Structure formats: structure tokens, C-alpha cells
Coordinates of C-alpha atoms in Angstrom, one line a residue:
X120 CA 117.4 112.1 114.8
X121 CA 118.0 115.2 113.5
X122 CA 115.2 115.1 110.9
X123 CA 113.3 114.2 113.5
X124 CA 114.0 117.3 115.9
X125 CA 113.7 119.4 113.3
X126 CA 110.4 117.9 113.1
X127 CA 109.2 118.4 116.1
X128 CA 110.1 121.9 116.6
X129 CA 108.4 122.6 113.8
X130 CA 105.2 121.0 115.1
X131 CA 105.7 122.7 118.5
X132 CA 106.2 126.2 116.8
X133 CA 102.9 125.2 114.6
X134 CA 101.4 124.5 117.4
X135 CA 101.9 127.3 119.3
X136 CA 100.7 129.6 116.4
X137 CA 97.2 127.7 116.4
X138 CA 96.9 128.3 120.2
X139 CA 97.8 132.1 119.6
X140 CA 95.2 132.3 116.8
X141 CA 92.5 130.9 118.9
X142 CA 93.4 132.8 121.9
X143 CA 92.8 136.0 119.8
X144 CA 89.9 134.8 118.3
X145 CA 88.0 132.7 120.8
X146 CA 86.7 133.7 124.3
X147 CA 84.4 132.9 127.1
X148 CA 80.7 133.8 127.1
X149 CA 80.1 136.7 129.4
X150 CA 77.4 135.7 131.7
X151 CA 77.6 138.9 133.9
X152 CA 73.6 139.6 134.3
X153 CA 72.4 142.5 132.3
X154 CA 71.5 144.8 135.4
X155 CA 75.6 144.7 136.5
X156 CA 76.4 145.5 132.8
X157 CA 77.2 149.1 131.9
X158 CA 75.1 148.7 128.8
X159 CA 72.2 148.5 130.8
X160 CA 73.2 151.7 132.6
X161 CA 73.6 153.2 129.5
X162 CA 70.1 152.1 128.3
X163 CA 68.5 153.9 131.5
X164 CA 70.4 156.9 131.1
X165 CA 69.3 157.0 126.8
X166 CA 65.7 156.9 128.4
X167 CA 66.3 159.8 130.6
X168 CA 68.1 162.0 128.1
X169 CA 64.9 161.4 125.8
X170 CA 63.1 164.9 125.1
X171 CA 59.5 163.3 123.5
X172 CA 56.8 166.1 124.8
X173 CA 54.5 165.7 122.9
X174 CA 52.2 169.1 121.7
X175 CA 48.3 168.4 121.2
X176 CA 47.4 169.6 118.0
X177 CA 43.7 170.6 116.6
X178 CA 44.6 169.5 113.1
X179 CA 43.1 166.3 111.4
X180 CA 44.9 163.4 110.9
X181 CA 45.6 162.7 107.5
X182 CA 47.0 160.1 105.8
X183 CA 48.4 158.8 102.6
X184 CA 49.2 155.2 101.0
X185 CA 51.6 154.3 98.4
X186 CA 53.7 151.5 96.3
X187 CA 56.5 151.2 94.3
X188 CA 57.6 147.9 92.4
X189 CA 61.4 147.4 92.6
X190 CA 61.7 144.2 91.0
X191 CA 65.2 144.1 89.0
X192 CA 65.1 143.8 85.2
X193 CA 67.5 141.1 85.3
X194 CA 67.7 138.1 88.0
X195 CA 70.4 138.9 91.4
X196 CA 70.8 136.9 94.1
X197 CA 68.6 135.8 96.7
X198 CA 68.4 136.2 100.3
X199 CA 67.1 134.3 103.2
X200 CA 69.0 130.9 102.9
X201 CA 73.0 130.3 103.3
X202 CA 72.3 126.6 101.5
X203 CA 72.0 128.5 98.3
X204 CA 75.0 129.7 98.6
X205 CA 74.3 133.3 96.8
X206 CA 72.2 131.5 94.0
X207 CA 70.4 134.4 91.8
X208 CA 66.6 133.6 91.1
X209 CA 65.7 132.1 87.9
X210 CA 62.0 133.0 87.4
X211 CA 59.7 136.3 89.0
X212 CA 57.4 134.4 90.5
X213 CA 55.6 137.5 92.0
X214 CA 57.0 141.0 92.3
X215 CA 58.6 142.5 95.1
X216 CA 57.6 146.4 96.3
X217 CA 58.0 148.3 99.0
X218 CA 55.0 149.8 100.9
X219 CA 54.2 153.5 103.0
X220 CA 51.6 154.5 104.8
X221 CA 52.5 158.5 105.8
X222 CA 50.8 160.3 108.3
X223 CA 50.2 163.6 109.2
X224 CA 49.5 165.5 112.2
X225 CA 50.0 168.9 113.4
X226 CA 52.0 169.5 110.1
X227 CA 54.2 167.0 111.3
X228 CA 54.7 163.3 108.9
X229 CA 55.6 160.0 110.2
X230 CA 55.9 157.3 107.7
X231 CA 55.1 153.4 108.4
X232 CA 57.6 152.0 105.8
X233 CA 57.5 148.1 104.7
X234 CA 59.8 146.6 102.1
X235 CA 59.1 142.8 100.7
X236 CA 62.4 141.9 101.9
X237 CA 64.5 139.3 104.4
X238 CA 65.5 142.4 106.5
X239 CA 65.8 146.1 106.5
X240 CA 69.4 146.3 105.6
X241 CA 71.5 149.4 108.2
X242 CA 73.1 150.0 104.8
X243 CA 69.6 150.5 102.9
X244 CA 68.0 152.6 106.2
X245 CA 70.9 155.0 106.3
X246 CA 70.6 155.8 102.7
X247 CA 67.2 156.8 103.6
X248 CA 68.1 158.9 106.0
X249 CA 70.5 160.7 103.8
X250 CA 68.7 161.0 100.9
X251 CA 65.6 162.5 103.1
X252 CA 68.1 164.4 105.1
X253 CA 66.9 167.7 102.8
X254 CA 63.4 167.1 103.8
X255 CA 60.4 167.8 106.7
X256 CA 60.5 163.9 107.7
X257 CA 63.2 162.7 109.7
X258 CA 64.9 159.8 110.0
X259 CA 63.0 159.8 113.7
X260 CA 59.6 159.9 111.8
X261 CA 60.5 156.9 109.5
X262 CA 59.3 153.2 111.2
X263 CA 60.5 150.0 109.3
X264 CA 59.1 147.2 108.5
X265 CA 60.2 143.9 106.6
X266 CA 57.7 141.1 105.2
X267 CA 60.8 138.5 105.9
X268 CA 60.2 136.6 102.7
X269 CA 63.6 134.4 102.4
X270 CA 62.9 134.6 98.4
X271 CA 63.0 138.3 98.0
X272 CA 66.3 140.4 96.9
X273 CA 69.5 139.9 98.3
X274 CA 73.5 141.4 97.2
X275 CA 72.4 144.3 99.8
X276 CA 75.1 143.2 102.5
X277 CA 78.7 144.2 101.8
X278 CA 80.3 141.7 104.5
X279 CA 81.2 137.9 104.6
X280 CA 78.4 136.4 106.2
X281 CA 75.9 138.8 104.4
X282 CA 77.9 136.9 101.0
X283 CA 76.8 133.8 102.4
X284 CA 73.0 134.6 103.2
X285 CA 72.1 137.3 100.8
X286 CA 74.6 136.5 97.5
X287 CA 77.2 139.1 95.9
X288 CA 76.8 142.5 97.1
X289 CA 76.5 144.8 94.4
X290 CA 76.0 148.8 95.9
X291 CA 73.2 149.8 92.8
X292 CA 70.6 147.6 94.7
X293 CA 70.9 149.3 97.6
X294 CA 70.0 152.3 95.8
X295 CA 67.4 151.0 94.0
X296 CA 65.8 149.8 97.2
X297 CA 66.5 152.7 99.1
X298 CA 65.0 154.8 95.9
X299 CA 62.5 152.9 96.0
X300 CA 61.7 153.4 99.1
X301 CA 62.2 157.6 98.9
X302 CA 59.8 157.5 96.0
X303 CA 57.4 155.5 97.7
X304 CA 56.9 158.2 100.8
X305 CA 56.7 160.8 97.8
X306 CA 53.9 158.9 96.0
X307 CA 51.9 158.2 99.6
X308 CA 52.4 162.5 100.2
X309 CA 50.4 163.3 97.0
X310 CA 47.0 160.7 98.2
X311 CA 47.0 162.4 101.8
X312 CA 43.6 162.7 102.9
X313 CA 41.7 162.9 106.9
X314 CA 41.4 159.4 108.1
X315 CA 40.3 157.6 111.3
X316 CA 42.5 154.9 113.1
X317 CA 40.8 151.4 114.2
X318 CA 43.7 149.1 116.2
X319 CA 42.0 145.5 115.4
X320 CA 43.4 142.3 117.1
X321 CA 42.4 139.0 115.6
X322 CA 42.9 135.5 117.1
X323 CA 44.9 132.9 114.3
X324 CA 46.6 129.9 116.0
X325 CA 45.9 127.6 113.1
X326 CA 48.3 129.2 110.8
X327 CA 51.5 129.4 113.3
X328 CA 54.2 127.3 115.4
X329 CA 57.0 127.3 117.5
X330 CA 59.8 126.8 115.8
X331 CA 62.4 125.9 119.0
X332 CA 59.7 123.8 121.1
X333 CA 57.4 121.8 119.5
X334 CA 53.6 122.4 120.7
X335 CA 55.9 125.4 122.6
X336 CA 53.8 129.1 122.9
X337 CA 53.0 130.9 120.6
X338 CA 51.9 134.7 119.4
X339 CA 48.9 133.9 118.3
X340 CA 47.2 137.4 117.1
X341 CA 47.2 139.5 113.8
X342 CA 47.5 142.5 115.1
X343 CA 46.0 145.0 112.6
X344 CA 45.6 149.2 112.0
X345 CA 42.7 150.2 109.3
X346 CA 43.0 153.8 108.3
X347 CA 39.3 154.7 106.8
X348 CA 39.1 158.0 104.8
X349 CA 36.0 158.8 103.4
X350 CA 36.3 157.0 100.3
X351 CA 38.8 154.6 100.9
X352 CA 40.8 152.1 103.0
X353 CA 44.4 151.4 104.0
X354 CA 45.4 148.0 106.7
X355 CA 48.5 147.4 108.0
X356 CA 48.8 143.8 109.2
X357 CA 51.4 142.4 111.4
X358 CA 51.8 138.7 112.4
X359 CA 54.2 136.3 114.1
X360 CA 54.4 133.3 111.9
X361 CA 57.8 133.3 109.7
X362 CA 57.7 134.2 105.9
X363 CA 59.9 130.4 105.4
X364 CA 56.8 128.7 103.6
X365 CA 58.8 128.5 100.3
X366 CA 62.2 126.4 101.2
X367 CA 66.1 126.9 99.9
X368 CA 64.9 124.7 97.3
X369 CA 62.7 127.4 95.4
X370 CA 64.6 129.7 93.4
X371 CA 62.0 131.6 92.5
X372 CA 61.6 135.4 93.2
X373 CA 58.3 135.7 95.6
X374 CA 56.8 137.6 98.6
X375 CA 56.2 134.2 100.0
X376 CA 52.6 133.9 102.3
X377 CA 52.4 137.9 102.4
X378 CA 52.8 138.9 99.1
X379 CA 49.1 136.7 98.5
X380 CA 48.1 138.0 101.9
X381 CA 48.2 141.9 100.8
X382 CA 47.2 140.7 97.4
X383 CA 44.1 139.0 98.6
X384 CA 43.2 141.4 100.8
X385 CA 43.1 144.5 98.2
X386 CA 40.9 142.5 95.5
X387 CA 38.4 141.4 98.7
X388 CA 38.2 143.7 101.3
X389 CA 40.6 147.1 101.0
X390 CA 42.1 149.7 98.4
X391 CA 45.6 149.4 100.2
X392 CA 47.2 146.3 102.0
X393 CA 50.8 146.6 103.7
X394 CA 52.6 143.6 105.8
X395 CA 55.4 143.9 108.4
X396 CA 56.6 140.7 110.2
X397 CA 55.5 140.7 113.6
X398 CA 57.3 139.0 116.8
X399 CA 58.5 136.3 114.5
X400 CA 61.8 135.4 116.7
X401 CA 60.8 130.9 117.7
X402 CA 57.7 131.5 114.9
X403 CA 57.0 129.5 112.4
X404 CA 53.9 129.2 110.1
X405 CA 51.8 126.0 109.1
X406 CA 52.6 124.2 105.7
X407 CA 49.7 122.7 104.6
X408 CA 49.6 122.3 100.6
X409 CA 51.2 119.7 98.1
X410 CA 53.2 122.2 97.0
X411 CA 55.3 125.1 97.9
X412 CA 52.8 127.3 96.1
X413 CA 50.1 125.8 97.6
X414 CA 51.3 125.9 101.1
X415 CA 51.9 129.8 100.2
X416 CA 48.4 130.2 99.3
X417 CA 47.3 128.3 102.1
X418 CA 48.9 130.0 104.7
X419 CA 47.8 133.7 103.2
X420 CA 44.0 132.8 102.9
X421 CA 44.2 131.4 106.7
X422 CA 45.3 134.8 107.7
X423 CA 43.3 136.5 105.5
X424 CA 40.0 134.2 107.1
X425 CA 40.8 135.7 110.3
X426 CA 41.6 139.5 109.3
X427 CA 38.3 139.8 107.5
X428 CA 36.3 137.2 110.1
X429 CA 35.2 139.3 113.9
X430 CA 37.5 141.2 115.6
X431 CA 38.1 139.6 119.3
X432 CA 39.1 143.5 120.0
X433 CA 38.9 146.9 118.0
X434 CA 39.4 150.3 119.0
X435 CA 38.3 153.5 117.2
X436 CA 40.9 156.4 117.2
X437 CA 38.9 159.5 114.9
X438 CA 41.3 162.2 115.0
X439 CA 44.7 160.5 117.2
X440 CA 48.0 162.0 118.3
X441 CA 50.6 161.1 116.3
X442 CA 54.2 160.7 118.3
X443 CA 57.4 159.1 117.0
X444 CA 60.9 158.8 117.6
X445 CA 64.0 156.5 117.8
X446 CA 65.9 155.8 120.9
X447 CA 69.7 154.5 121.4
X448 CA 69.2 150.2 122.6
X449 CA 72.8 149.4 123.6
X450 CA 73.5 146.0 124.1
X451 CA 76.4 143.5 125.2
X452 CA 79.6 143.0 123.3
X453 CA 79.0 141.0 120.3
X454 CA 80.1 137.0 121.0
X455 CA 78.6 134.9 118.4
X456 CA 78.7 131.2 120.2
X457 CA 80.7 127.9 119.2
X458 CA 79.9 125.9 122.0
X459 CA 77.4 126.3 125.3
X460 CA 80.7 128.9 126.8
X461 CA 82.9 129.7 123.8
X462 CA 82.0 132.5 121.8
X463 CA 84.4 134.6 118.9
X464 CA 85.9 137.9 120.1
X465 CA 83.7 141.3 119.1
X466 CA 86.4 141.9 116.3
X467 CA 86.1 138.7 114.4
X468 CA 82.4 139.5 114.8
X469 CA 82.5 142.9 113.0
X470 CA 85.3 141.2 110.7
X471 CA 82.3 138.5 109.6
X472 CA 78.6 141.0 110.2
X473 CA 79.8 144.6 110.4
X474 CA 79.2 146.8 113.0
X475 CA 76.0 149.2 112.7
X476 CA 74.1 151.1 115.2
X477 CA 71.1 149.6 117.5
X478 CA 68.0 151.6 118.5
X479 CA 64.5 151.0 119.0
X480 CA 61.9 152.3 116.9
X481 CA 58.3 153.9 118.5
X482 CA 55.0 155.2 117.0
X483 CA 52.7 155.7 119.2
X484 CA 49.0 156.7 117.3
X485 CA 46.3 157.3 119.9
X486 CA 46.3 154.6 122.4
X487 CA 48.3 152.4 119.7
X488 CA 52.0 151.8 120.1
X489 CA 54.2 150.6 117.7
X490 CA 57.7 148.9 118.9
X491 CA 60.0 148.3 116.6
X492 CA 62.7 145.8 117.3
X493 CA 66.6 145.9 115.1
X494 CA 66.2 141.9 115.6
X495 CA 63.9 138.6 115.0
X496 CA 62.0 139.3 118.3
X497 CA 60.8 136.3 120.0
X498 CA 56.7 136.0 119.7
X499 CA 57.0 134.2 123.2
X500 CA 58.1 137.5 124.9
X501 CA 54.3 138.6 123.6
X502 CA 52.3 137.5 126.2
X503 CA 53.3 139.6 129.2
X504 CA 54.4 142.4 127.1
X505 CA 51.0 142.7 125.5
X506 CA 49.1 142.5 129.4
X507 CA 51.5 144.8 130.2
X508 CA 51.2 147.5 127.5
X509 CA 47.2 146.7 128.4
X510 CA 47.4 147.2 131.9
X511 CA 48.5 150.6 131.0
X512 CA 45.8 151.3 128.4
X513 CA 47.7 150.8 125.2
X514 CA 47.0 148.3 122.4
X515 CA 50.7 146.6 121.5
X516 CA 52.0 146.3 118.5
X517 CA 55.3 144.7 118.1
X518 CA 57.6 144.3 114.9
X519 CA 61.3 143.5 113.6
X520 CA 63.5 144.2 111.6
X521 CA 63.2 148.4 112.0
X522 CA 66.6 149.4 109.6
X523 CA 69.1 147.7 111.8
X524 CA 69.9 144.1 112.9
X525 CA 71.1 142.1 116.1
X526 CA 70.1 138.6 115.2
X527 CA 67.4 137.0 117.1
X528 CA 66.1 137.7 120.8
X529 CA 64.7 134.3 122.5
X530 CA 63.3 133.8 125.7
X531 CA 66.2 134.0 128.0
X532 CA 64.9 129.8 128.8
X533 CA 66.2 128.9 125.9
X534 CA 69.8 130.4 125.7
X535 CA 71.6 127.2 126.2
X536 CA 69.4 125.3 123.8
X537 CA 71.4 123.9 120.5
X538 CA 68.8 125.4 118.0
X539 CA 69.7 127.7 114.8
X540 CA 68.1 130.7 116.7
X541 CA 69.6 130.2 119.8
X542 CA 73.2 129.8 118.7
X543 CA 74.0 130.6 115.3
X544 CA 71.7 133.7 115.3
X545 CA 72.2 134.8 119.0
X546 CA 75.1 137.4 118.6
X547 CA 75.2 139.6 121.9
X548 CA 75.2 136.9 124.8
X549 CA 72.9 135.8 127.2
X550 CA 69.9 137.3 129.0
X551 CA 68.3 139.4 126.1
X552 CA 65.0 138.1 126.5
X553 CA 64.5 139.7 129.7
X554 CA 66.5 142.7 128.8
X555 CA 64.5 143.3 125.6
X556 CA 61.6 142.7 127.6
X557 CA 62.6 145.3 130.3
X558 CA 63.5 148.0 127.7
X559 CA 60.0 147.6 126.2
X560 CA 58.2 147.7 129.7
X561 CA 60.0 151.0 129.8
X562 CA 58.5 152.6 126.8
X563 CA 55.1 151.0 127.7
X564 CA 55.3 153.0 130.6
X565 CA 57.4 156.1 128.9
X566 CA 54.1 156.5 126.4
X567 CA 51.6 155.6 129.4
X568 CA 52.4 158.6 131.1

């Protein structure tokens, strides 16, 4: 009896120490709406404090292309794919490289920035900023982009879940990316030249899905800026569909569809071709091909059809203002779900992803706006946005993945939906469609005015 007593308080006292773990680590999901939250106060008030006058300036645009190849001597881990469990590539398949296209205007430079990688690490975009910091181009003046090839480097996330999707972390490849992005806005300063600015929107459904609702909407358009000097031609493409042709199965180093995208396009049609990943958030791209390769190729040559085929719209911009800045996005405490209402507490969240900043990026270039979102923005937030932003007499462009990272942003419809993107990636509670929505309805009008 004793033994058994003994037993049982030690069962009970076990007991009671699981219960006081989970009570410290596990809580409800807030479902306060967004408009009661101070965030969104906060948000408003970020908007207000902005100081973005923007001074008309006779100069001529000008504008400068570069690249830098930053593939590693030696093979390092992989990121894109927790099944691989850190696994380092075993073969370059193609190289990897980071992109800029500088502008300037009114002896001010803004640099469009694009790196062949899953994301733009915070760690990578703050290196940036401090090793520009000496400089004439601010962080403000730097807008991110990420191709969002899940076979591209990874041991560039010191934290336990950035182990498990991008491999070892190992601090010298964040400096060689972040060098190699530095050098890369150096090399596009030394080509500068006076350009025009054509926005050109394309129509390609055949070459993209949705990946949470099958035959669901989708963001159909490549949404496109040529910069013509008098000699030469730059294009920076965006499009929705996820770089996810090649699977966790392929261990090789690639670019995936947009590595043969900008490829293709600078042997056929232009001197310089950049990528950033559009509203890929629910986007997925068409796999047609007996092989991964072949899917890759596939997919590229699709897009490429449509870049080069007629433009449904195009506007000329011969000597645009050129306006750019960052601006504060607060959001919801972090509560990354377990079930439909049980989430983990903000600190086991940092304890698992860090903690960095969130903003929104913006580049507005004539009647051209640039939004860049710290997330995997949902392509089925498009629609209304892109009216929107029309209504007011501004050609959308929307992108991810601007040097910080919240996880995905779905259509709030979808929240309680058992997908990958809608509960392993969705970090900061419910209603974040809308409110991301909201937010960029705000700038829309901010840059209408």
C-alpha cells in the first residue's frame, strides 16, 4: 500500500507539473477583431506620423542594373523544406545571385533589390542596412525582393525552427549574402544611365493554382516594369505562382522556374532580367514535365510566352517621380496555432522564430506602386486591391518577402481551414487578410493624393 501511495503522489505531482508547463506554454486564440486591437491603433497613428512630401525634381531619371553570383565554393544547407531536415546540396545545378536595379532621381537612389533565395532573411536585411549605413542610400531607399526558390541557400537563420527549414546556421553566409548584395548596388551605380519606365501587365492563368482550394482564385497577372535606356533594357517581373516546382526530393542547388525565367529572357528579349515573388501566399504553379527539370523549364517558358506575347495593359512613364520609404506594420501578438483555438504563448514563439521588426515596404515610380509585404501574401487579396489601387489611378504591384517575415497572410475565409498555410505558417492570429488588406488601401490612397 505504501509503494503504491508513493506511487501515486508521484503521478499526481507529475501530473501537476505537465498541467503547469502547458498552462505557460499554451493559450487561447485571440479573436478580438483587429479594429478593437491596439495594434491597429497603432498602425493609424504610424500612417499619421509619416513625413513622405515628396519634392518634384527637373532631373532625369536614371538607372543602373547589376549582378553578383554568390554561389558557395563548397555545398551548405538548403532551404525551403523541413523534410530535409538541414540536408546540404550535392550538385550546383544552376547558380544562385542576387539582382539590383538602382534608380536615381533628384540625386536621390532607391534600389529594387532581389536575391535568389527562400526569403529575405531580417538578419541578412539588417546587415545591409548597417553596412550602407556610411552611405547616400538608406535603408528607406532599399525594396526587397526574394525569387522564393525552396532549393536556394539556407544556414542564414540562427533560431530553432529556422534549423529545421533552412539547415545549420553558420554567420559567414549571412555575410556573404548581405556582401553580395552591398556589391551588387555598387556594380548597378557604375551602369547608371536616363531611362524610361513602362508598367506592363500580362494575363498567365495557365501557369498558376491555388494551393488551399482546388480550382479556388487565383492572381493571375505578371505584373512587369521595363526600364529602356537608349541602348539597353532592364525588366523586373513579378508573379504569384510559388517557386515549389522542384520537390524536397531534389537536392540540387537551383533558382527553380525563375532562375530559367531571367535566363530566358536575357538571351531572347533583354540585356537585364530580375524576378521577385509576387502575391504568392495560396499560389502555386503548374507542373507539367516528366521531370523536375522539365516541369522547371516548363513553367519558365509559360511565363516567359506571356511576358514577351501583347501586353493586356502598358503604361509609359519618360521621366517619373521616384518616392520610397518604409513604414512601421504592427500586428497581433504572435500565437502560432495547435488546434482551431489553442495557440503557444508569444514567448515560446520568439523562443522557436525570433523576434524581428515588421514594416511595409513602398516605391512608388510615376503612377507605379510597389508594396512590399514582410510575409507570403495571399494572391487572392489581389483582386480588390488591384481595382482599388486602379480606381485611384495607380498600376499595383505587390511583392513578399521585403527583409522581414510574419509567415503567410490568407484570406481571412480561410483561417479556420486545416491547411499548411493556414495553420502551421499563420503566426499572428486571425483576421490578417482584411487587415493587410486595409493597411494597403491606406497607402493606395496615401500615394493617390
Amino acid at each position: 500500500m505504501k509503494i503504491l501511495k508513493t506511487v501515486s503522489k508521484i503521478l499526481l505531482g507529475l501530473i501537476a507539473f505537465l498541467l503547469i508547463v502547458v498552462l505557460t506554454m499554451v493559450t487561447y486564440i485571440d479573436r478580438t477583431p483587429y479594429q478593437e486591437m491596439p495594434y491597429y491603433k497603432a498602425w493609424k497613428q504610424n500612417l499619421s506620423d509619416l513625413d513622405i512630401s515628396q519634392t518634384s525634381s527637373d532631373d532625369s531619371l536614371k538607372v543602373g542594373w547589376a549582378k553578383i553570383n554568390i554561389t558557395p565554393k563548397n555545398p551548405i544547407p538548403l532551404a525551403g523544406y523541413g523534410k530535409r531536415r538541414g540536408a546540404s546540396y550535392s550538385a550546383v545545378h544552376d547558380s544562385v545571385f542576387v539582382r539590383t536595379i538602382l534608380l536615381e532621381k533628384g540625386g536621390i537612389k532607391t534600389a529594387l533589390l532581389s536575391v535568389d533565395l527562400l526569403i529575405v532573411p531580417p538578419t541578412v536585411s539588417d546587415l545591409v542596412r548597417r553596412k550602407l549605413s556610411n552611405t547616400d542610400l538608406t535603408f528607406d531607399h532599399i525594396y526587397f525582393g526574394a525569387t522564393h526558390s525552396h532549393n536556394s541557400l539556407g544556414a542564414w537563420y540562427n533560431t530553432l525552427v529556422g534549423t529545421l527549414f533552412a539547415g545549420k546556421y553558420d554567420a559567414e553566409i549571412e555575410q556573404m549574402i548581405s556582401d553580395g548584395m552591398v556589391n551588387s548596388i555598387l556594380a548597378a551605380e557604375k551602369e547608371m544611365a536616363t531611362a524610361t519606365v513602362t508598367f506592363e501587365k500580362n494575363l498567365d492563368a495557365h501557369d498558376i493554382r491555388n494551393r488551399i482550394v482546388d480550382g479556388g482564385k487565383v492572381e493571375p497577372f505578371i505584373r512587369s516594369l521595363r526600364f529602356k535606356t537608349n541602348d539597353k533594357t532592364a525588366l523586373l517581373a513579378t508573379y504569384a505562382a510559388h517557386s515549389t516546382v522542384l520537390n524536397a526530393s531534389t537536392v540540387a542547388l537551383s533558382r527553380d522556374y525563375p532562375g530559367v525565367l531571367v535566363d530566358s529572357l536575357e538571351k531572347n528579349s533583354v540585356n537585364f532580367a530580375m524576378y521577385m515573388a509576387g502575391a504568392v501566399g495560396s499560389m502555386g504553379p503548374i507542373e507539367n514535365g516528366k521531370t523536375d527539370f522539365d516541369e522547371v523549364n516548363n513553367q519558365a517558358l509559360g511565363v516567359m510566352h506571356e511576358i514577351n506575347s501583347e501586353n493586356e495593359f502598358e503604361s509609359l512613364s519618360e521621366n517619373p517621380e521616384v518616392l520610397s520609404f518604409q513604414v512601421s506594420l504592427p500586428l497581433r501578438k504572435p500565437s502560432p496555432r495547435l488546434t482551431k483555438n489553442l495557440a503557444l504563448r508569444p514567448w515560446v514563439f520568439k523562443w522557436l522564430f525570433g523576434d524581428s521588426p515588421s514594416f511595409i515596404k513602398v516605391l512608388k515610380i510615376g503612377n507605379n506602386l510597389m508594396v512590399g509585404m514582410p510575409c507570403d501574401f495571399s494572391g487572392e487579396l489581389m483582386e480588390s486591391l488591384d481595382n482599388y489601387a486602379k480606381a485611384k489611378g495607380l498600376n499595383l504591384i505587390i511583392t513578399s518577402f521585403n527583409g522581414t517575415y510574419a509567415g503567410y497572410i490568407t484570406a481571412d475565409e480561410h483561417f479556420d481551414t486545416e491547411t499548411y498555410e493556414t495553420f502551421t505558417m499563420s503566426w499572428f492570429g486571425p483576421y490578417n487578410g482584411n487587415y493587410f488588406t486595409e493597411a494597403t488601401k491606406d497607402i493606395i490612397d496615401l500615394m493617390s493624393n
